[in-house]
Amino acid sequence: MPELPEMETYRTLLVQRIVHRPVTAVEIEREKSINVPVEAFKRRVEGRAIANITRRAKHLLFHLDSGDILLLHLMLGGWMFYGTDREKPDRTAQVVLSFGERSLYFIGLRLGYLHLLDRAEAERKMSGLGPEPLEYDFTVERLSRLLRRKRSVLKPTLTDQKTIAGIGNCYSDEMCFDAGILPNRAIGMMSDEDFAALHRSMHKVLNEAIRFGGYMENPLFPGDALTGGFDSRCVVYDRGGEPCVRCGTPIVQDELASRKVFYCTRCQR
Ligand SMILES: [Zn+2]
């Protein structure tokens, strides 16, 4: 599932392409991917320009010049493509927003959705989310306070969107490895030094992943050289059995709170 760096990559690339441009046509292939009747959706979106695109947690918010917001969550398996009808991949798109001859295709929206909301509805939907880990006020003190409140183990707490927003299965494993802490470590057993290391690694891993375009497989547009650049830089996630980049010990693939987890038994304590 795309996480903070993937959505941030989409945001950066889409801002350059569709902001200030009007939506010339809307196609809905799957009504379940939206939240209002198709006609109402079209009426409120067609002809409106995209005023801005922001990100909150794993959501993208397309702000229309009317004040309405298209709230996107790709969930598992969702991705986007931007291009002409001729360039588009041979996949069914559940929703298509056209901007003249190019369109933004929303593909693989099974659990994912594109909801049309007014500002108050969008704010309500976002209100339960935890803080953004890359905000300036997300200090190590705040991190330790938030985590300690949960009295749980590390990984399920890091990926809990109500505790911290935007971190999922991949980056939680990557930051735990970078910090040298086992993902199944009881938070109550973590020292101040552990929290400092985790805070440092959280910034390092997320910022690097953003810089290299996240791990999404599919390019956003033909010639997109940014998207997916971090995939080969993941050192533990989905690398079960491969030698650890630091010590050579095979990476362990395990399950924690019914999710996959990857770690090195030697480098992480
Ligand atoms: Zn190791």
PDB file of C-alpha atoms and ligand atoms in Angstrom:
ATOM      1  CA  MET A   1       0.000   0.000   0.000  1.00  0.00           C
ATOM      2  CA  PRO A   2       1.377   3.446  -0.881  1.00  0.00           C
ATOM      3  CA  GLU A   3       2.595   5.324   2.191  1.00  0.00           C
ATOM      4  CA  LEU A   4       3.659   8.894   2.913  1.00  0.00           C
ATOM      5  CA  PRO A   5       6.627   8.987   0.452  1.00  0.00           C
ATOM      6  CA  GLU A   6       4.610   7.480  -2.418  1.00  0.00           C
ATOM      7  CA  MET A   7       1.746   9.941  -1.958  1.00  0.00           C
ATOM      8  CA  GLU A   8       4.205  12.814  -1.598  1.00  0.00           C
ATOM      9  CA  THR A   9       5.836  11.778  -4.897  1.00  0.00           C
ATOM     10  CA  TYR A  10       2.452  11.705  -6.618  1.00  0.00           C
ATOM     11  CA  ARG A  11       1.665  15.114  -5.140  1.00  0.00           C
ATOM     12  CA  THR A  12       4.875  16.726  -6.359  1.00  0.00           C
ATOM     13  CA  LEU A  13       4.533  15.320  -9.868  1.00  0.00           C
ATOM     14  CA  LEU A  14       0.813  16.099 -10.176  1.00  0.00           C
ATOM     15  CA  VAL A  15       1.136  19.670  -8.880  1.00  0.00           C
ATOM     16  CA  GLN A  16       3.457  20.369 -11.829  1.00  0.00           C
ATOM     17  CA  ARG A  17       0.935  18.938 -14.273  1.00  0.00           C
ATOM     18  CA  ILE A  18      -2.648  19.643 -13.288  1.00  0.00           C
ATOM     19  CA  VAL A  19      -2.771  22.519 -10.801  1.00  0.00           C
ATOM     20  CA  HIS A  20      -4.707  25.506 -12.210  1.00  0.00           C
ATOM     21  CA  ARG A  21      -6.064  23.335 -14.999  1.00  0.00           C
ATOM     22  CA  PRO A  22      -9.790  22.684 -15.388  1.00  0.00           C
ATOM     23  CA  VAL A  23     -11.245  19.192 -15.349  1.00  0.00           C
ATOM     24  CA  THR A  24     -12.700  18.896 -18.849  1.00  0.00           C
ATOM     25  CA  ALA A  25     -14.421  15.541 -18.376  1.00  0.00           C
ATOM     26  CA  VAL A  26     -15.123  12.941 -15.697  1.00  0.00           C
ATOM     27  CA  GLU A  27     -15.624   9.233 -16.310  1.00  0.00           C
ATOM     28  CA  ILE A  28     -16.791   6.887 -13.607  1.00  0.00           C
ATOM     29  CA  GLU A  29     -16.381   3.179 -14.351  1.00  0.00           C
ATOM     30  CA  ARG A  30     -17.037   2.009 -10.829  1.00  0.00           C
ATOM     31  CA  GLU A  31     -19.624   3.869  -8.809  1.00  0.00           C
ATOM     32  CA  LYS A  32     -18.419   2.290  -5.577  1.00  0.00           C
ATOM     33  CA  SER A  33     -15.138   4.205  -5.926  1.00  0.00           C
ATOM     34  CA  ILE A  34     -16.976   7.486  -5.334  1.00  0.00           C
ATOM     35  CA  ASN A  35     -19.361   8.578  -2.589  1.00  0.00           C
ATOM     36  CA  VAL A  36     -22.082  10.538  -4.383  1.00  0.00           C
ATOM     37  CA  PRO A  37     -24.285   9.744  -7.405  1.00  0.00           C
ATOM     38  CA  VAL A  38     -22.384   9.901 -10.705  1.00  0.00           C
ATOM     39  CA  GLU A  39     -24.413  12.845 -12.020  1.00  0.00           C
ATOM     40  CA  ALA A  40     -23.825  14.906  -8.894  1.00  0.00           C
ATOM     41  CA  PHE A  41     -20.124  14.058  -8.973  1.00  0.00           C
ATOM     42  CA  LYS A  42     -19.834  15.197 -12.598  1.00  0.00           C
ATOM     43  CA  ARG A  43     -21.804  18.364 -11.965  1.00  0.00           C
ATOM     44  CA  ARG A  44     -19.560  19.418  -9.093  1.00  0.00           C
ATOM     45  CA  VAL A  45     -16.240  18.424 -10.694  1.00  0.00           C
ATOM     46  CA  GLU A  46     -16.473  19.065 -14.447  1.00  0.00           C
ATOM     47  CA  GLY A  47     -15.334  22.556 -15.414  1.00  0.00           C
ATOM     48  CA  ARG A  48     -13.679  23.107 -12.035  1.00  0.00           C
ATOM     49  CA  ALA A  49      -9.971  23.808 -11.870  1.00  0.00           C
ATOM     50  CA  ILE A  50      -7.599  22.044  -9.480  1.00  0.00           C
ATOM     51  CA  ALA A  51      -6.550  24.888  -7.165  1.00  0.00           C
ATOM     52  CA  ASN A  52      -4.012  22.861  -5.209  1.00  0.00           C
ATOM     53  CA  ILE A  53      -3.017  19.338  -4.207  1.00  0.00           C
ATOM     54  CA  THR A  54      -2.070  18.572  -0.625  1.00  0.00           C
ATOM     55  CA  ARG A  55      -1.291  15.391   1.274  1.00  0.00           C
ATOM     56  CA  ARG A  56      -2.439  14.261   4.702  1.00  0.00           C
ATOM     57  CA  ALA A  57      -1.266  10.849   5.951  1.00  0.00           C
ATOM     58  CA  LYS A  58      -1.725   8.447   3.011  1.00  0.00           C
ATOM     59  CA  HIS A  59      -4.404  10.647   1.401  1.00  0.00           C
ATOM     60  CA  LEU A  60      -4.105  13.159  -1.405  1.00  0.00           C
ATOM     61  CA  LEU A  61      -6.519  16.076  -1.394  1.00  0.00           C
ATOM     62  CA  PHE A  62      -7.329  17.643  -4.758  1.00  0.00           C
ATOM     63  CA  HIS A  63      -8.702  21.084  -3.890  1.00  0.00           C
ATOM     64  CA  LEU A  64     -11.156  22.336  -6.522  1.00  0.00           C
ATOM     65  CA  ASP A  65     -11.560  26.065  -7.127  1.00  0.00           C
ATOM     66  CA  SER A  66     -15.156  25.725  -5.861  1.00  0.00           C
ATOM     67  CA  GLY A  67     -13.888  24.786  -2.398  1.00  0.00           C
ATOM     68  CA  ASP A  68     -14.844  21.129  -2.829  1.00  0.00           C
ATOM     69  CA  ILE A  69     -12.199  18.513  -2.218  1.00  0.00           C
ATOM     70  CA  LEU A  70     -11.526  15.203  -3.945  1.00  0.00           C
ATOM     71  CA  LEU A  71     -10.111  12.978  -1.258  1.00  0.00           C
ATOM     72  CA  LEU A  72      -8.047  10.079  -2.576  1.00  0.00           C
ATOM     73  CA  HIS A  73      -6.952   6.987  -0.688  1.00  0.00           C
ATOM     74  CA  LEU A  74      -5.315   4.373  -2.914  1.00  0.00           C
ATOM     75  CA  MET A  75      -5.334   1.631  -0.238  1.00  0.00           C
ATOM     76  CA  LEU A  76      -3.967  -1.729  -1.392  1.00  0.00           C
ATOM     77  CA  GLY A  77      -3.364  -2.051  -5.128  1.00  0.00           C
ATOM     78  CA  GLY A  78      -4.407   1.454  -6.201  1.00  0.00           C
ATOM     79  CA  TRP A  79      -2.229   3.632  -8.418  1.00  0.00           C
ATOM     80  CA  MET A  80      -2.441   6.527 -10.877  1.00  0.00           C
ATOM     81  CA  PHE A  81      -1.405   7.234 -14.442  1.00  0.00           C
ATOM     82  CA  TYR A  82      -1.348  10.579 -16.205  1.00  0.00           C
ATOM     83  CA  GLY A  83      -1.240  10.729 -19.993  1.00  0.00           C
ATOM     84  CA  THR A  84      -3.131  10.492 -23.250  1.00  0.00           C
ATOM     85  CA  ASP A  85      -5.566   7.768 -24.188  1.00  0.00           C
ATOM     86  CA  ARG A  86      -2.876   6.259 -26.405  1.00  0.00           C
ATOM     87  CA  GLU A  87      -0.254   6.211 -23.631  1.00  0.00           C
ATOM     88  CA  LYS A  88      -2.438   4.792 -20.907  1.00  0.00           C
ATOM     89  CA  PRO A  89      -1.654   1.275 -19.631  1.00  0.00           C
ATOM     90  CA  ASP A  90      -3.911  -1.582 -20.656  1.00  0.00           C
ATOM     91  CA  ARG A  91      -5.817  -1.595 -17.378  1.00  0.00           C
ATOM     92  CA  THR A  92      -9.339  -0.621 -16.391  1.00  0.00           C
ATOM     93  CA  ALA A  93      -9.520   2.737 -14.669  1.00  0.00           C
ATOM     94  CA  GLN A  94     -12.283   3.133 -12.110  1.00  0.00           C
ATOM     95  CA  VAL A  95     -12.264   6.918 -12.340  1.00  0.00           C
ATOM     96  CA  VAL A  96     -10.820   9.179 -15.066  1.00  0.00           C
ATOM     97  CA  LEU A  97     -10.386  12.940 -14.756  1.00  0.00           C
ATOM     98  CA  SER A  98      -9.525  14.564 -18.083  1.00  0.00           C
ATOM     99  CA  PHE A  99      -7.525  17.746 -18.521  1.00  0.00           C
ATOM    100  CA  GLY A 100      -7.777  18.412 -22.246  1.00  0.00           C
ATOM    101  CA  GLU A 101      -5.974  15.706 -24.185  1.00  0.00           C
ATOM    102  CA  ARG A 102      -4.372  14.184 -21.086  1.00  0.00           C
ATOM    103  CA  SER A 103      -6.191  12.397 -18.305  1.00  0.00           C
ATOM    104  CA  LEU A 104      -5.518  11.258 -14.781  1.00  0.00           C
ATOM    105  CA  TYR A 105      -6.433   7.574 -14.521  1.00  0.00           C
ATOM    106  CA  PHE A 106      -7.216   6.052 -11.133  1.00  0.00           C
ATOM    107  CA  ILE A 107      -6.439   2.353 -11.438  1.00  0.00           C
ATOM    108  CA  GLY A 108      -6.927  -0.557  -9.035  1.00  0.00           C
ATOM    109  CA  LEU A 109      -9.383   1.316  -6.822  1.00  0.00           C
ATOM    110  CA  ARG A 110     -10.961  -1.703  -5.164  1.00  0.00           C
ATOM    111  CA  LEU A 111     -10.591  -0.796  -1.519  1.00  0.00           C
ATOM    112  CA  GLY A 112      -9.393   2.658  -2.479  1.00  0.00           C
ATOM    113  CA  TYR A 113     -11.657   5.593  -3.223  1.00  0.00           C
ATOM    114  CA  LEU A 114     -11.987   9.122  -4.590  1.00  0.00           C
ATOM    115  CA  HIS A 115     -14.545  10.917  -2.443  1.00  0.00           C
ATOM    116  CA  LEU A 116     -16.068  14.306  -3.208  1.00  0.00           C
ATOM    117  CA  LEU A 117     -16.381  16.284   0.008  1.00  0.00           C
ATOM    118  CA  ASP A 118     -16.862  19.853   1.073  1.00  0.00           C
ATOM    119  CA  ARG A 119     -14.224  21.379   3.297  1.00  0.00           C
ATOM    120  CA  ALA A 120     -15.994  20.611   6.576  1.00  0.00           C
ATOM    121  CA  GLU A 121     -16.577  16.970   5.603  1.00  0.00           C
ATOM    122  CA  ALA A 122     -12.934  16.578   4.607  1.00  0.00           C
ATOM    123  CA  GLU A 123     -11.767  18.096   7.874  1.00  0.00           C
ATOM    124  CA  ARG A 124     -14.009  15.757   9.812  1.00  0.00           C
ATOM    125  CA  LYS A 125     -12.615  12.778   7.945  1.00  0.00           C
ATOM    126  CA  MET A 126      -9.043  13.809   8.677  1.00  0.00           C
ATOM    127  CA  SER A 127      -9.661  14.770  12.290  1.00  0.00           C
ATOM    128  CA  GLY A 128      -8.847  11.387  13.824  1.00  0.00           C
ATOM    129  CA  LEU A 129      -5.410  11.150  12.222  1.00  0.00           C
ATOM    130  CA  GLY A 130      -2.219  11.416  14.207  1.00  0.00           C
ATOM    131  CA  PRO A 131       0.431  14.065  13.508  1.00  0.00           C
ATOM    132  CA  GLU A 132       2.612  14.155  10.401  1.00  0.00           C
ATOM    133  CA  PRO A 133       6.057  12.743  11.233  1.00  0.00           C
ATOM    134  CA  LEU A 134       7.945  15.240   9.065  1.00  0.00           C
ATOM    135  CA  GLU A 135       6.339  18.363  10.515  1.00  0.00           C
ATOM    136  CA  TYR A 136       8.770  20.653  12.338  1.00  0.00           C
ATOM    137  CA  ASP A 137       6.964  20.202  15.658  1.00  0.00           C
ATOM    138  CA  PHE A 138       7.178  16.411  15.571  1.00  0.00           C
ATOM    139  CA  THR A 139       9.984  16.264  18.100  1.00  0.00           C
ATOM    140  CA  VAL A 140      11.515  13.206  19.729  1.00  0.00           C
ATOM    141  CA  GLU A 141       9.648  14.118  22.944  1.00  0.00           C
ATOM    142  CA  ARG A 142       6.369  14.077  21.050  1.00  0.00           C
ATOM    143  CA  LEU A 143       7.230  10.759  19.404  1.00  0.00           C
ATOM    144  CA  SER A 144       8.019   9.067  22.701  1.00  0.00           C
ATOM    145  CA  ARG A 145       4.914  10.538  24.357  1.00  0.00           C
ATOM    146  CA  LEU A 146       2.658   9.256  21.532  1.00  0.00           C
ATOM    147  CA  LEU A 147       4.195   5.797  21.431  1.00  0.00           C
ATOM    148  CA  ARG A 148       4.341   5.301  25.194  1.00  0.00           C
ATOM    149  CA  ARG A 149       0.640   6.034  25.438  1.00  0.00           C
ATOM    150  CA  LYS A 150      -0.082   2.853  23.459  1.00  0.00           C
ATOM    151  CA  ARG A 151       1.623   0.298  25.763  1.00  0.00           C
ATOM    152  CA  SER A 152       2.011  -1.996  22.775  1.00  0.00           C
ATOM    153  CA  VAL A 153       4.821  -3.268  20.576  1.00  0.00           C
ATOM    154  CA  LEU A 154       6.613  -0.979  18.163  1.00  0.00           C
ATOM    155  CA  LYS A 155       5.549  -1.831  14.605  1.00  0.00           C
ATOM    156  CA  PRO A 156       1.741  -1.939  15.029  1.00  0.00           C
ATOM    157  CA  THR A 157       1.973   1.382  16.853  1.00  0.00           C
ATOM    158  CA  LEU A 158       4.115   3.021  14.165  1.00  0.00           C
ATOM    159  CA  THR A 159       1.596   1.974  11.508  1.00  0.00           C
ATOM    160  CA  ASP A 160      -1.456   3.048  13.523  1.00  0.00           C
ATOM    161  CA  GLN A 161      -2.712   6.110  11.633  1.00  0.00           C
ATOM    162  CA  LYS A 162      -4.323   7.564  14.754  1.00  0.00           C
ATOM    163  CA  THR A 163      -0.942   7.596  16.508  1.00  0.00           C
ATOM    164  CA  ILE A 164       1.280   8.795  13.640  1.00  0.00           C
ATOM    165  CA  ALA A 165       0.039   9.489  10.110  1.00  0.00           C
ATOM    166  CA  GLY A 166       1.475   8.122   6.879  1.00  0.00           C
ATOM    167  CA  ILE A 167       3.683   5.209   7.947  1.00  0.00           C
ATOM    168  CA  GLY A 168       2.789   1.705   6.760  1.00  0.00           C
ATOM    169  CA  ASN A 169       4.225  -1.765   6.469  1.00  0.00           C
ATOM    170  CA  CYS A 170       7.309  -0.952   4.413  1.00  0.00           C
ATOM    171  CA  TYR A 171       8.642   2.182   6.056  1.00  0.00           C
ATOM    172  CA  SER A 172       8.003   0.968   9.602  1.00  0.00           C
ATOM    173  CA  ASP A 173      10.320  -1.987   8.903  1.00  0.00           C
ATOM    174  CA  GLU A 174      12.888   0.229   7.198  1.00  0.00           C
ATOM    175  CA  MET A 175      13.032   2.741  10.058  1.00  0.00           C
ATOM    176  CA  CYS A 176      13.200   0.014  12.718  1.00  0.00           C
ATOM    177  CA  PHE A 177      16.156  -1.526  10.890  1.00  0.00           C
ATOM    178  CA  ASP A 178      17.862   1.836  10.484  1.00  0.00           C
ATOM    179  CA  ALA A 179      17.390   2.531  14.201  1.00  0.00           C
ATOM    180  CA  GLY A 180      18.613  -0.960  15.187  1.00  0.00           C
ATOM    181  CA  ILE A 181      15.405  -1.756  17.061  1.00  0.00           C
ATOM    182  CA  LEU A 182      13.332  -4.923  16.615  1.00  0.00           C
ATOM    183  CA  PRO A 183       9.805  -4.180  15.322  1.00  0.00           C
ATOM    184  CA  ASN A 184       8.313  -6.451  18.000  1.00  0.00           C
ATOM    185  CA  ARG A 185      10.047  -4.586  20.819  1.00  0.00           C
ATOM    186  CA  ALA A 186       7.709  -3.637  23.676  1.00  0.00           C
ATOM    187  CA  ILE A 187       7.478   0.149  23.719  1.00  0.00           C
ATOM    188  CA  GLY A 188       7.658   0.095  27.506  1.00  0.00           C
ATOM    189  CA  MET A 189      11.154  -1.402  27.201  1.00  0.00           C
ATOM    190  CA  MET A 190      12.474   1.386  24.951  1.00  0.00           C
ATOM    191  CA  SER A 191      15.032   3.833  26.370  1.00  0.00           C
ATOM    192  CA  ASP A 192      15.335   7.561  25.613  1.00  0.00           C
ATOM    193  CA  GLU A 193      18.233   6.634  23.333  1.00  0.00           C
ATOM    194  CA  ASP A 194      15.995   4.224  21.425  1.00  0.00           C
ATOM    195  CA  PHE A 195      13.426   6.960  20.879  1.00  0.00           C
ATOM    196  CA  ALA A 196      16.143   9.348  19.717  1.00  0.00           C
ATOM    197  CA  ALA A 197      17.452   6.729  17.262  1.00  0.00           C
ATOM    198  CA  LEU A 198      13.943   5.972  16.005  1.00  0.00           C
ATOM    199  CA  HIS A 199      13.180   9.666  15.526  1.00  0.00           C
ATOM    200  CA  ARG A 200      16.406  10.145  13.554  1.00  0.00           C
ATOM    201  CA  SER A 201      15.726   7.065  11.413  1.00  0.00           C
ATOM    202  CA  MET A 202      12.121   8.090  10.800  1.00  0.00           C
ATOM    203  CA  HIS A 203      13.298  11.377   9.288  1.00  0.00           C
ATOM    204  CA  LYS A 204      16.159   9.798   7.405  1.00  0.00           C
ATOM    205  CA  VAL A 205      14.131   6.961   5.864  1.00  0.00           C
ATOM    206  CA  LEU A 206      11.051   9.011   4.951  1.00  0.00           C
ATOM    207  CA  ASN A 207      13.061  11.914   3.510  1.00  0.00           C
ATOM    208  CA  GLU A 208      15.262   9.582   1.496  1.00  0.00           C
ATOM    209  CA  ALA A 209      12.220   7.704   0.208  1.00  0.00           C
ATOM    210  CA  ILE A 210      10.633  10.991  -0.895  1.00  0.00           C
ATOM    211  CA  ARG A 211      13.862  12.087  -2.563  1.00  0.00           C
ATOM    212  CA  PHE A 212      14.033   8.838  -4.525  1.00  0.00           C
ATOM    213  CA  GLY A 213      10.342   8.745  -5.475  1.00  0.00           C
ATOM    214  CA  GLY A 214       9.032   6.019  -3.149  1.00  0.00           C
ATOM    215  CA  TYR A 215       8.584   2.375  -4.108  1.00  0.00           C
ATOM    216  CA  MET A 216       5.542   2.373  -6.455  1.00  0.00           C
ATOM    217  CA  GLU A 217       6.146   0.079  -9.433  1.00  0.00           C
ATOM    218  CA  ASN A 218       4.219   1.938 -12.097  1.00  0.00           C
ATOM    219  CA  PRO A 219       5.447   5.237 -13.547  1.00  0.00           C
ATOM    220  CA  LEU A 220       2.963   8.115 -13.301  1.00  0.00           C
ATOM    221  CA  PHE A 221       3.565   9.172 -16.920  1.00  0.00           C
ATOM    222  CA  PRO A 222       5.733   8.110 -19.877  1.00  0.00           C
ATOM    223  CA  GLY A 223       9.338   9.005 -19.106  1.00  0.00           C
ATOM    224  CA  ASP A 224       8.719   9.369 -15.361  1.00  0.00           C
ATOM    225  CA  ALA A 225      12.195   8.790 -13.905  1.00  0.00           C
ATOM    226  CA  LEU A 226      11.296   9.594 -10.284  1.00  0.00           C
ATOM    227  CA  THR A 227       8.487   7.241  -9.220  1.00  0.00           C
ATOM    228  CA  GLY A 228       9.702   3.966  -7.730  1.00  0.00           C
ATOM    229  CA  GLY A 229      13.355   4.943  -7.340  1.00  0.00           C
ATOM    230  CA  PHE A 230      13.358   3.908  -3.687  1.00  0.00           C
ATOM    231  CA  ASP A 231      12.225   0.336  -4.382  1.00  0.00           C
ATOM    232  CA  SER A 232      15.791  -0.924  -4.867  1.00  0.00           C
ATOM    233  CA  ARG A 233      16.878   1.001  -1.762  1.00  0.00           C
ATOM    234  CA  CYS A 234      14.621  -0.871   0.651  1.00  0.00           C
ATOM    235  CA  VAL A 235      17.036  -2.892   2.772  1.00  0.00           C
ATOM    236  CA  VAL A 236      14.739  -5.187   4.769  1.00  0.00           C
ATOM    237  CA  TYR A 237      11.163  -4.874   3.499  1.00  0.00           C
ATOM    238  CA  ASP A 238      10.238  -7.794   1.218  1.00  0.00           C
ATOM    239  CA  ARG A 239      13.805  -9.111   1.435  1.00  0.00           C
ATOM    240  CA  GLY A 240      13.206 -12.191   3.551  1.00  0.00           C
ATOM    241  CA  GLY A 241      16.149 -14.622   3.246  1.00  0.00           C
ATOM    242  CA  GLU A 242      18.444 -12.098   1.571  1.00  0.00           C
ATOM    243  CA  PRO A 243      21.669 -11.188   3.387  1.00  0.00           C
ATOM    244  CA  CYS A 244      21.463  -8.126   5.650  1.00  0.00           C
ATOM    245  CA  VAL A 245      23.276  -5.171   4.052  1.00  0.00           C
ATOM    246  CA  ARG A 246      25.125  -4.522   7.324  1.00  0.00           C
ATOM    247  CA  CYS A 247      26.070  -7.950   8.684  1.00  0.00           C
ATOM    248  CA  GLY A 248      25.161 -10.566   6.054  1.00  0.00           C
ATOM    249  CA  THR A 249      22.756 -12.496   8.317  1.00  0.00           C
ATOM    250  CA  PRO A 250      19.661 -13.583   6.349  1.00  0.00           C
ATOM    251  CA  ILE A 251      16.750 -11.171   6.856  1.00  0.00           C
ATOM    252  CA  VAL A 252      13.906 -12.783   8.785  1.00  0.00           C
ATOM    253  CA  GLN A 253      10.382 -12.680   7.412  1.00  0.00           C
ATOM    254  CA  ASP A 254       7.822 -13.057  10.153  1.00  0.00           C
ATOM    255  CA  GLU A 255       4.295 -12.063  11.047  1.00  0.00           C
ATOM    256  CA  LEU A 256       3.330  -9.472  13.655  1.00  0.00           C
ATOM    257  CA  ALA A 257      -0.253  -8.440  14.406  1.00  0.00           C
ATOM    258  CA  SER A 258      -1.248 -10.389  11.227  1.00  0.00           C
ATOM    259  CA  ARG A 259       1.029  -8.314   9.008  1.00  0.00           C
ATOM    260  CA  LYS A 260       4.314  -9.194   7.374  1.00  0.00           C
ATOM    261  CA  VAL A 261       7.410  -7.963   9.137  1.00  0.00           C
ATOM    262  CA  PHE A 262      11.081  -8.084   8.104  1.00  0.00           C
ATOM    263  CA  TYR A 263      14.134  -7.598  10.319  1.00  0.00           C
ATOM    264  CA  CYS A 264      17.707  -8.618  11.071  1.00  0.00           C
ATOM    265  CA  THR A 265      18.146 -10.549  14.339  1.00  0.00           C
ATOM    266  CA  ARG A 266      21.742  -9.400  14.620  1.00  0.00           C
ATOM    267  CA  CYS A 267      21.506  -5.679  13.821  1.00  0.00           C
ATOM    268  CA  GLN A 268      18.229  -5.053  15.650  1.00  0.00           C
ATOM    269  CA  ARG A 269      17.705  -5.431  19.391  1.00  0.00           C
TER     270      ARG A 269
HETATM  271 ZN    ZN B   1      22.171  -7.354  10.114  1.00  0.00          ZN
END
